[in-house]
Coordinates of C-alpha atoms and ligand atoms in Angstrom, one line a residue:
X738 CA 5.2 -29.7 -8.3
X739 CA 1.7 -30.1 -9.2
X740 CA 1.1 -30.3 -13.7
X741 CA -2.4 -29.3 -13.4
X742 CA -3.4 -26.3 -15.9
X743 CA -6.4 -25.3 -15.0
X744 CA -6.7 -21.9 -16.4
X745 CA -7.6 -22.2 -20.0
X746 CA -10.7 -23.6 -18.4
X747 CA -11.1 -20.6 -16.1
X748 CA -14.5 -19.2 -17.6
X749 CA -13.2 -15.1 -17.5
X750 CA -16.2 -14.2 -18.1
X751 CA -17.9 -14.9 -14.4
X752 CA -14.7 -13.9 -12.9
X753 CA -14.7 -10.0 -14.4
X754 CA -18.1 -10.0 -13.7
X755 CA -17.8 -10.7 -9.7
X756 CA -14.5 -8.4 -10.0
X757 CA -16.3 -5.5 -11.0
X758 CA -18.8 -6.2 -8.6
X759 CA -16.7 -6.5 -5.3
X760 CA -14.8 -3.2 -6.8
X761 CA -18.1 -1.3 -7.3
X762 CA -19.2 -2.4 -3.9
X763 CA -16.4 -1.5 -2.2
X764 CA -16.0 2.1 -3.7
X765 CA -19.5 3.0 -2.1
X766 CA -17.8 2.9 1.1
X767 CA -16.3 5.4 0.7
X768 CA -16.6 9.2 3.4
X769 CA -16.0 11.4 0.3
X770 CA -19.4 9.9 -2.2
X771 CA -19.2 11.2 -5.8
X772 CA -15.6 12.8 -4.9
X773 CA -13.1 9.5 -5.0
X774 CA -12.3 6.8 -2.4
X775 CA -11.2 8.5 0.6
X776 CA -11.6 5.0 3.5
X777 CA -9.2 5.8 6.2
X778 CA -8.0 3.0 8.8
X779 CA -10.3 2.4 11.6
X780 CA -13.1 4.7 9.8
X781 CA -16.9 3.9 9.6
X782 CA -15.9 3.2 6.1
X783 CA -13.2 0.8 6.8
X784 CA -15.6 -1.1 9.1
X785 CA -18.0 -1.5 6.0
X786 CA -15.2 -2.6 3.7
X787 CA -14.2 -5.0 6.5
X788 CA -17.1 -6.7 6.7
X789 CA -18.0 -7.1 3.0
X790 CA -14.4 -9.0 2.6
X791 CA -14.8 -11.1 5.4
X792 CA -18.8 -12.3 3.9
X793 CA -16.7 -12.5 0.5
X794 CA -13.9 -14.8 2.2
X795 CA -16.8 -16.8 3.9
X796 CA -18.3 -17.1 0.7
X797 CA -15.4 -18.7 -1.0
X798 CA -15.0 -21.1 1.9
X799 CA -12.4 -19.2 3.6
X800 CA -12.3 -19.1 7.8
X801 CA -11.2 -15.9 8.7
X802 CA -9.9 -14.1 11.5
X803 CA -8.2 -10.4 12.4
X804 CA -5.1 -9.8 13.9
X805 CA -4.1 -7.0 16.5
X806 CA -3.5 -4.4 13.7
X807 CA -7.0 -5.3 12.1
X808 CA -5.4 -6.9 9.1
X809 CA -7.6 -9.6 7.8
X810 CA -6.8 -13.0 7.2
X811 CA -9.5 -15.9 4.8
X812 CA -7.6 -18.9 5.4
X813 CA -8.1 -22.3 3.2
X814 CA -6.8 -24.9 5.3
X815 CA -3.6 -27.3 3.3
X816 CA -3.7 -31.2 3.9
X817 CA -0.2 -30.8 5.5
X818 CA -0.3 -30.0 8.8
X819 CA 0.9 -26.7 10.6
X820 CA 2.6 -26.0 7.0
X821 CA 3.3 -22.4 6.3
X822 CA 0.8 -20.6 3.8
X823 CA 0.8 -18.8 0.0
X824 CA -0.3 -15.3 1.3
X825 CA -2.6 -13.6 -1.9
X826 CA -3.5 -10.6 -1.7
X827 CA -2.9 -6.1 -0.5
X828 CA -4.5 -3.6 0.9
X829 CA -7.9 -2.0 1.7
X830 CA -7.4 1.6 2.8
X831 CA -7.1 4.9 0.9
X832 CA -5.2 8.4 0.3
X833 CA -7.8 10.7 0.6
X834 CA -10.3 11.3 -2.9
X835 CA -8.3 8.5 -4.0
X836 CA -9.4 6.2 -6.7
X837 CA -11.4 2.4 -6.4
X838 CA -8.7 0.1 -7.6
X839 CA -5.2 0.9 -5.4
X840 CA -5.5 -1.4 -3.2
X841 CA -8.9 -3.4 -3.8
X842 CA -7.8 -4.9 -6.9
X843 CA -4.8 -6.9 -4.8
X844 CA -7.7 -7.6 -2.4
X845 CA -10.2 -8.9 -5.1
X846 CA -8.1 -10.8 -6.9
X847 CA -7.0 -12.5 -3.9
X848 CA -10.8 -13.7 -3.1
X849 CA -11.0 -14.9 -6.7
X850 CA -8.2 -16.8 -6.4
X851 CA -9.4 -18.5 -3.4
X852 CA -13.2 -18.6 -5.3
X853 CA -12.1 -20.7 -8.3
X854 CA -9.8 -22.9 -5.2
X855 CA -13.3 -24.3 -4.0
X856 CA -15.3 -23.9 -7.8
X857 CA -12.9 -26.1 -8.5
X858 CA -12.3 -28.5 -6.0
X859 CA -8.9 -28.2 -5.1
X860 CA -7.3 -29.1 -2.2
X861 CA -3.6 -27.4 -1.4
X862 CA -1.2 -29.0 0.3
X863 CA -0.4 -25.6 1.9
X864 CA -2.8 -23.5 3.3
X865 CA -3.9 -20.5 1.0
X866 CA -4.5 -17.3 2.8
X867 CA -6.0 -14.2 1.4
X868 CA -4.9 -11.2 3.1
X869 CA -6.4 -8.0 3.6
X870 CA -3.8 -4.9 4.9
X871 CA -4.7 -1.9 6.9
X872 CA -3.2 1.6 6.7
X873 CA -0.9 1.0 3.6
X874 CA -1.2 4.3 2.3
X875 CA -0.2 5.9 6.0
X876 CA -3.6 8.1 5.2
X877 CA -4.2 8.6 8.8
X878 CA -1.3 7.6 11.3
X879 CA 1.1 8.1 8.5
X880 CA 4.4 6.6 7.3
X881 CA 2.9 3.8 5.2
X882 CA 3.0 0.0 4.9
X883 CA 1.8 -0.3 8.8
X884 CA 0.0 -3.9 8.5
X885 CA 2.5 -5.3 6.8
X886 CA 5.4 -3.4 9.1
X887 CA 3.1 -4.6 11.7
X888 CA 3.1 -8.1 10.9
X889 CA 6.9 -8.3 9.9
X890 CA 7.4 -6.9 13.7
X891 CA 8.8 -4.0 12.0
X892 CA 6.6 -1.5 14.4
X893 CA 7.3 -1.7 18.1
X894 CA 4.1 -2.0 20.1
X895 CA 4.7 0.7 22.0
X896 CA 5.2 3.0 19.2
X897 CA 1.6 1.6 17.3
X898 CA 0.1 2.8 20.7
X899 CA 1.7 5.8 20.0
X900 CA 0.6 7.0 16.7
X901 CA -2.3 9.5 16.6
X902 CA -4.1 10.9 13.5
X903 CA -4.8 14.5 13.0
X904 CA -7.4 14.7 15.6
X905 CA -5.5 13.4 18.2
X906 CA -7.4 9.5 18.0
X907 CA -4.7 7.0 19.1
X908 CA -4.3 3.7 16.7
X909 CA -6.0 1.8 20.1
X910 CA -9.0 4.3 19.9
X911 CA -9.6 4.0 16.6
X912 CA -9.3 0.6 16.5
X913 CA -11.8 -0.2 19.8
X914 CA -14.1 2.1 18.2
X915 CA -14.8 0.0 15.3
X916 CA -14.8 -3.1 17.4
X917 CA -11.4 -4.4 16.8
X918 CA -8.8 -5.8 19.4
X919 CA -6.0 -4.3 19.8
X920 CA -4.6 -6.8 21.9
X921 CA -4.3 -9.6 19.5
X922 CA -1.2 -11.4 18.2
X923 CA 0.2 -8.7 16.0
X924 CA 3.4 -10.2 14.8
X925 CA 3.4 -13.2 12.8
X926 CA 6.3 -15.8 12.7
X927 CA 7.3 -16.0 9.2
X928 CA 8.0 -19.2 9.4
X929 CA 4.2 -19.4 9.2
X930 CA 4.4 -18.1 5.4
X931 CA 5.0 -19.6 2.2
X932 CA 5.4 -16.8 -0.1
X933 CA 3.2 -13.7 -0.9
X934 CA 1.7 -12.8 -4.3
X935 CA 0.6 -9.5 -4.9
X936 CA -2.0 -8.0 -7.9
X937 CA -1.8 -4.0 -7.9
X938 CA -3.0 -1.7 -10.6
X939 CA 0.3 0.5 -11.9
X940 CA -0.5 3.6 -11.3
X941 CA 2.0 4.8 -14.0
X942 CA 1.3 5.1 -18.3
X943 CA 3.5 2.3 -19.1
X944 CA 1.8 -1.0 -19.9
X945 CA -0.8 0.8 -21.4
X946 CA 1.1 2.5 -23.6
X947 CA 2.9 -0.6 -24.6
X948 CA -0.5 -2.6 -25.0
X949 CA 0.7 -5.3 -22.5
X950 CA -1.7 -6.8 -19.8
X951 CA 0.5 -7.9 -17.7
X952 CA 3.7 -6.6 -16.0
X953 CA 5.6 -9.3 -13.5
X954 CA 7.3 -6.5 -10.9
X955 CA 11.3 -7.2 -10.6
X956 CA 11.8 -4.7 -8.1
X957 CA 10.5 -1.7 -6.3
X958 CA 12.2 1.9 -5.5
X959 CA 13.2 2.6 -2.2
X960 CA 11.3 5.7 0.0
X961 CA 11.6 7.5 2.9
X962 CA 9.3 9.9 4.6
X963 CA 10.0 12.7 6.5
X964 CA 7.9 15.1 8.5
X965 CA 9.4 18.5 9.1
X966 CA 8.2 20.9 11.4
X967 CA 8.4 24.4 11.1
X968 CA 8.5 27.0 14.4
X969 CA 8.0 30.5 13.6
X970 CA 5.9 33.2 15.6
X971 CA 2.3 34.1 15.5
X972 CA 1.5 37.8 15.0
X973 CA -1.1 40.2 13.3
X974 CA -1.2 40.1 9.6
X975 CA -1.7 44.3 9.4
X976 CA 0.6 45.2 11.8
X977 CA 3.7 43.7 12.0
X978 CA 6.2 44.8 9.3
X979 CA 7.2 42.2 6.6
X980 CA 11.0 42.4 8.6
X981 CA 10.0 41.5 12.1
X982 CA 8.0 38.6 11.0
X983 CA 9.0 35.0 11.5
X984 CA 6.5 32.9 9.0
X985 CA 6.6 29.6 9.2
X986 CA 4.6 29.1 6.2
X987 CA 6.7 31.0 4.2
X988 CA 10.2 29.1 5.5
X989 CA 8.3 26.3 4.7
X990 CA 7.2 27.2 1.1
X991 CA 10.5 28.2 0.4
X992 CA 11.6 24.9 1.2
X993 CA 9.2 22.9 -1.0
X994 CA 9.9 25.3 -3.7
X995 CA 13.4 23.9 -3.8
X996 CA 12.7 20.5 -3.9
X997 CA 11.7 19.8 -7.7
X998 CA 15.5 20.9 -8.6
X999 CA 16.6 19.3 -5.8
X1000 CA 15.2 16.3 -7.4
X1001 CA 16.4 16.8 -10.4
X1002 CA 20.0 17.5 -9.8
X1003 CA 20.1 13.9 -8.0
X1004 CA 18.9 12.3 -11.8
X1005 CA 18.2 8.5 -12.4
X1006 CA 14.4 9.0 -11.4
X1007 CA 14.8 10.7 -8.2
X1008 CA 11.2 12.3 -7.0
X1009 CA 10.6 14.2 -4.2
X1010 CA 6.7 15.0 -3.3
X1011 CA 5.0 17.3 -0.3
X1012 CA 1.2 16.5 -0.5
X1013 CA 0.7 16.7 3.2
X1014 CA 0.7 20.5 4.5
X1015 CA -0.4 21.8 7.7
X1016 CA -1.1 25.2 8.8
X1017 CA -1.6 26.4 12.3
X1018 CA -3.1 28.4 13.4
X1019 CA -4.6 28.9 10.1
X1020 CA -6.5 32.2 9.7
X1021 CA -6.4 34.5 7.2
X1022 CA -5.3 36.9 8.8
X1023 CA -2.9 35.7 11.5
X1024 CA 1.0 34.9 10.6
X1025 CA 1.4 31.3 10.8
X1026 CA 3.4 30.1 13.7
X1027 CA 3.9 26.4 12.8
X1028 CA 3.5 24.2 9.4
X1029 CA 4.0 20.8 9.4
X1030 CA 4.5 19.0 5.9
X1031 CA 5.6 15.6 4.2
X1032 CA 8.4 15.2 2.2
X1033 CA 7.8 11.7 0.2
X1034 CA 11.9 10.7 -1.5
X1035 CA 11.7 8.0 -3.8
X1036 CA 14.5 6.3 -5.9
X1037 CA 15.5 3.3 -7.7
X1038 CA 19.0 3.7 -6.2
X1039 CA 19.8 4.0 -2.3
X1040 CA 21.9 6.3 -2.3
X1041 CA 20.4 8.7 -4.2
X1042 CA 17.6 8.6 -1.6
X1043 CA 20.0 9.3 0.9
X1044 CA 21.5 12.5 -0.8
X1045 CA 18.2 13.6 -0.8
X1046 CA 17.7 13.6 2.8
X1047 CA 21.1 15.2 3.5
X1048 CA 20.4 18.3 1.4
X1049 CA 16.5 18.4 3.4
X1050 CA 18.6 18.3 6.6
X1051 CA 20.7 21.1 5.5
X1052 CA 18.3 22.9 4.1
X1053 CA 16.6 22.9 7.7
X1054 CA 19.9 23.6 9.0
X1055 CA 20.2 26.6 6.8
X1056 CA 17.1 28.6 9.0
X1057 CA 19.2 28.4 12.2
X1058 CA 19.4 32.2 13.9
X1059 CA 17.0 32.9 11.6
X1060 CA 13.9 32.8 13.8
X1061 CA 12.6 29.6 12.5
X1062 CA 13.0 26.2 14.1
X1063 CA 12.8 23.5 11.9
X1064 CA 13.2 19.5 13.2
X1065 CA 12.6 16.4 10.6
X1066 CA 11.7 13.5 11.8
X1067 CA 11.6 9.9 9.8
X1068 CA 8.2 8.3 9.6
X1069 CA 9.6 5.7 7.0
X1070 CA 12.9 4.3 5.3
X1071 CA 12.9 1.6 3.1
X1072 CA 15.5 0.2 1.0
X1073 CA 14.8 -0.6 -2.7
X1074 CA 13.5 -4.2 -2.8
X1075 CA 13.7 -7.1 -5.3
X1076 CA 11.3 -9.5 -5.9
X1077 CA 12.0 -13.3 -5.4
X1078 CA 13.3 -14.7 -8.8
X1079 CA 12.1 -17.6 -8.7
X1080 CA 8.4 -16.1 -8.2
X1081 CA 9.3 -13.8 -10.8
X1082 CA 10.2 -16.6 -13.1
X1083 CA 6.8 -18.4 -12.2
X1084 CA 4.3 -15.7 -12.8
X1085 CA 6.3 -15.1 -16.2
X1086 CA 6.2 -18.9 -16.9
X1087 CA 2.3 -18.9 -16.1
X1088 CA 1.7 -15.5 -18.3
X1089 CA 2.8 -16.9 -21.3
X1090 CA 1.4 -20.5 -20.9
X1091 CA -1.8 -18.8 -20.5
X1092 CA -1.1 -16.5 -23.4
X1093 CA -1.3 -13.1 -21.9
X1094 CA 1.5 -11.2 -22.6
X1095 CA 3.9 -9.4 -20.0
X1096 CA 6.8 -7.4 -19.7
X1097 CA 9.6 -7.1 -17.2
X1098 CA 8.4 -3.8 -14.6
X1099 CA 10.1 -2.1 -11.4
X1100 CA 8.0 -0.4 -9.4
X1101 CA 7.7 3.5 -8.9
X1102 CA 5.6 3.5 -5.5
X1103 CA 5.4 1.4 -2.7
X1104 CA 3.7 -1.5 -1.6
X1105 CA 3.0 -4.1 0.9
X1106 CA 5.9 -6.8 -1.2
X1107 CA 8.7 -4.6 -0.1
X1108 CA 7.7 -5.5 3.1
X1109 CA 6.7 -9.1 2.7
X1110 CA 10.3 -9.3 0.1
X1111 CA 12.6 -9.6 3.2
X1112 CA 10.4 -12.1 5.1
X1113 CA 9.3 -14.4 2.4
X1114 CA 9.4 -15.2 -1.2
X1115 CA 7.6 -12.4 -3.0
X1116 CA 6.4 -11.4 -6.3
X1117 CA 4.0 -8.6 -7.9
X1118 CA 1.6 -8.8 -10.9
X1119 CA 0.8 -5.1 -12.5
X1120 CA -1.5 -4.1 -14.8
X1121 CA -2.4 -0.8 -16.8
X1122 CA -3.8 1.9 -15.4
X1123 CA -6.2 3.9 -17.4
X1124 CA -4.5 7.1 -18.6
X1125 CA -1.8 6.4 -15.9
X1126 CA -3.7 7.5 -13.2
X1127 CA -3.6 6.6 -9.6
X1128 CA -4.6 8.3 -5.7
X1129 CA -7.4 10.1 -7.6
X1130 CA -10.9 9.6 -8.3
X1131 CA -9.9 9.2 -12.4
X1132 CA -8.1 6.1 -11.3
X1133 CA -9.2 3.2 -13.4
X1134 CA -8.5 -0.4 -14.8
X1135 CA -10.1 -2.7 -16.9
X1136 CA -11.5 -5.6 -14.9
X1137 CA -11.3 -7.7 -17.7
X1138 CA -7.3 -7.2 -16.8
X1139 CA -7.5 -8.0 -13.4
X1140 CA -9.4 -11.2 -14.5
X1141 CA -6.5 -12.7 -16.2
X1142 CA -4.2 -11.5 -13.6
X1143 CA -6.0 -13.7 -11.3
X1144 CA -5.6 -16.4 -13.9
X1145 CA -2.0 -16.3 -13.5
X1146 CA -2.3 -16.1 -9.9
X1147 CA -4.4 -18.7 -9.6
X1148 CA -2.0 -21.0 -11.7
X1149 CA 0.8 -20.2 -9.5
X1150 CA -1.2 -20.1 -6.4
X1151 CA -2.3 -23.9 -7.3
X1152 CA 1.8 -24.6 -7.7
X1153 CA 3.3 -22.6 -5.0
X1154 CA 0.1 -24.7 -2.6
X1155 CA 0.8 -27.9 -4.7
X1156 CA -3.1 -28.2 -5.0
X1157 CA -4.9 -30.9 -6.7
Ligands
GLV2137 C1 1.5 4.1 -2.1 O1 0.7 4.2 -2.9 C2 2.8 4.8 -2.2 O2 3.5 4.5 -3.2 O3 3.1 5.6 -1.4
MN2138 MN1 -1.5 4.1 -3.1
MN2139 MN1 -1.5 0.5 -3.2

């Protein structure tokens, strides 16, 4: 293991100043200007966003390449050959009006990292590779985490090929239309990685209200989502009595209604969220036939996760003769995940040889590590979040914090590579 401590030489300075830089640039690509990030997968926007990281990755000496998912890959070559790679970085898309740092900030950091590899000189034994992942947020195929399920061979083929957005664009004809190939190498042999490192803002109040930079990520909750859909019958508004009707908006709002207590009565942090609600036909004056909504489950504990989606099941169950259909399906289950230790224990070890002071965190929402976590070692950096605020446009951190983050990355990036 290498001895080298570079970072008290590390002039912050330059590096928050190209930080905010790559973040402002990247939040003007954005299809919803003055109203939040809203850069869907395979949209005009991710296209731009695309290829300012891969002139970025270029710029920092990086040779980069896509794979068959669109995930993008700025690879520093390691003196040992065909040896697996440290894998830096997160994800470029959006939830819709969402904010400039969820996401990005993993992304930038990871080219920063990479930058100060050539300022410096350095020459890893093991290849460095910053990664940027499509379609985290599951914005528009939904479910969540596909380039890293993608990757981990955690998606069938057949059903990415599957997956439509709202308008009916397969994954394939969104992909072709931004010039992509779908027909790439999706999978990739983890033998081929290292480890992956991981900056993300928190997108909760803690470390700022603790006044602590940094926050080394021990574990991260487990989630499911489920889409339920909702038959009922279409009919005039004026004229059919309120008893003959069968609303599907209103089974479906009676539902949600249920779900905060629902929560609650599971304890230990259990949170259930719709945010996703659609309406059909959708005119004022016409009873709703069909809704279609998310139900997002999240919990520290498994098995509270799992109670959760028994009582939605039942709950469906309960509209049976009732003139409502209801049928869940199960975009996404993950378990809770922990972090590698020993990565644990090196970001920690590098934070406080550096000076910045962190705190042990677990993580309330989901990320690309809890993919990576059972395919290589993993670890997560947080830091605060302005007010607490994520997946809206108030969303904001301090790039002054995301420049010592990639301090500490950079430390254990030159380790985990055994750079000199
Ligand atoms: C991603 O932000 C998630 O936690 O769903
Ligand atoms: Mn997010
Ligand atoms: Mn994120």
């Amino acid at each position: 293991m290498s001895e080298v401590q570079t970072g008290k030489n590390v002039n912050l300075e330059k590096v928050q100043a190209r930080i905010e830089n790559h973040i402002d640039t990247l939040s003007t690509f954005t299809a919803t200007p003055g109203r939040g990030t809203t850069r869907l997968t395979y949209s005009q926007e991710d296209l731009l966003a695309r290829q300012y990281i891969k002139a970025e990755m270029k710029k920092a000496g990086l040779t980069v390449r896509e794979d068959g998912l669109g995930n993008i890959f700025g690879k520093l070559e390691g003196s040992l050959k065909d040896s697996p790679s440290v894998l830096i970085g997160s994800h470029f898309d959006s939830v819709p009006n969402g904010g400039s740092y969820d996401g990005p900030a993993g992304v930038v950091a990871g080219l920063e990292v990479a930058a100060l590899f050539t300022e410096y000189g350095l020459t890893p034994k093991y290849p460095l590779e910053v990664i940027a992942l499509i379609e985290e947020e599951g914005s528009r195929f939904g479910g969540g985490l596909m380039g890293s399920r993608g990757m981990a061979g955690l998606l069938a083929e057949e059903d990415f090929r599957a997956l439509k957005d709202k308008d009916g664009i397969t994954t394939v004809e969104a992909m072709e239309k931004i010039g992509l190939d779908p027909f790439l190498p999706k999978v990739r042999d983890p033998q081929t990685i290292k480890a992956y490192l991981e900056l993300h803002i928190e997108q909760g109040p803690i470390l700022e209200e603790k006044n602590i930079p940094i926050g080394v990520v021990e574990a991260i909750v487990g989630l499911t989502q489920l889409e339920l859909t909702v038959k009922g019958k279409a009919g005039h508004a004026g004229t059919t009595p309120m008893d003959r009707r069968s609303d599907a908006l209103v089974a479906a709002a009676g539902m949600i209604a249920q779900f905060p207590e629902l929560a609650e009565s599971e304890g230990a942090g259990t949170v259930v969220t719709t945010g996703r609600l659609q309406v059909y036909p959708n005119g004022a004056n016409v009873i709703p036939d069909q809704t279609v909504f998310s139900v997002d489950i999240r919990s520290g504990r498994e098995e509270h996760v799992q109670n959760v989606i028994q009582k939605v099941h039942k709950l469906a169950d309960s509209y049976f003769d009732s003139g409502i259909e209801i049928t869940v399906e199960q975009l996404l289950y993950i378990q809770p995940k922990e972090m590698n230790k020993e990565i644990v224990s090196l970001l920690k070890d590098k934070s406080s040889k550096l000076g910045f002071p962190s705190c042990s965190m677990n993580s309330g929402a989901g990320h690309d590590a809890m993919i990576f976590a059972d395919y290589t070692s993993t670890g997560m950096l947080f830091i605060p979040s302005k007010n607490g605020l994520s997946h809206c446009p108030e969303e904001w951190s301090d790039s002054r914090h995301i420049a010592e983050a990639v301090q500490i990355l950079f430390e254990a990036a030159i380790e985990l590579t055994e750079a000199e």
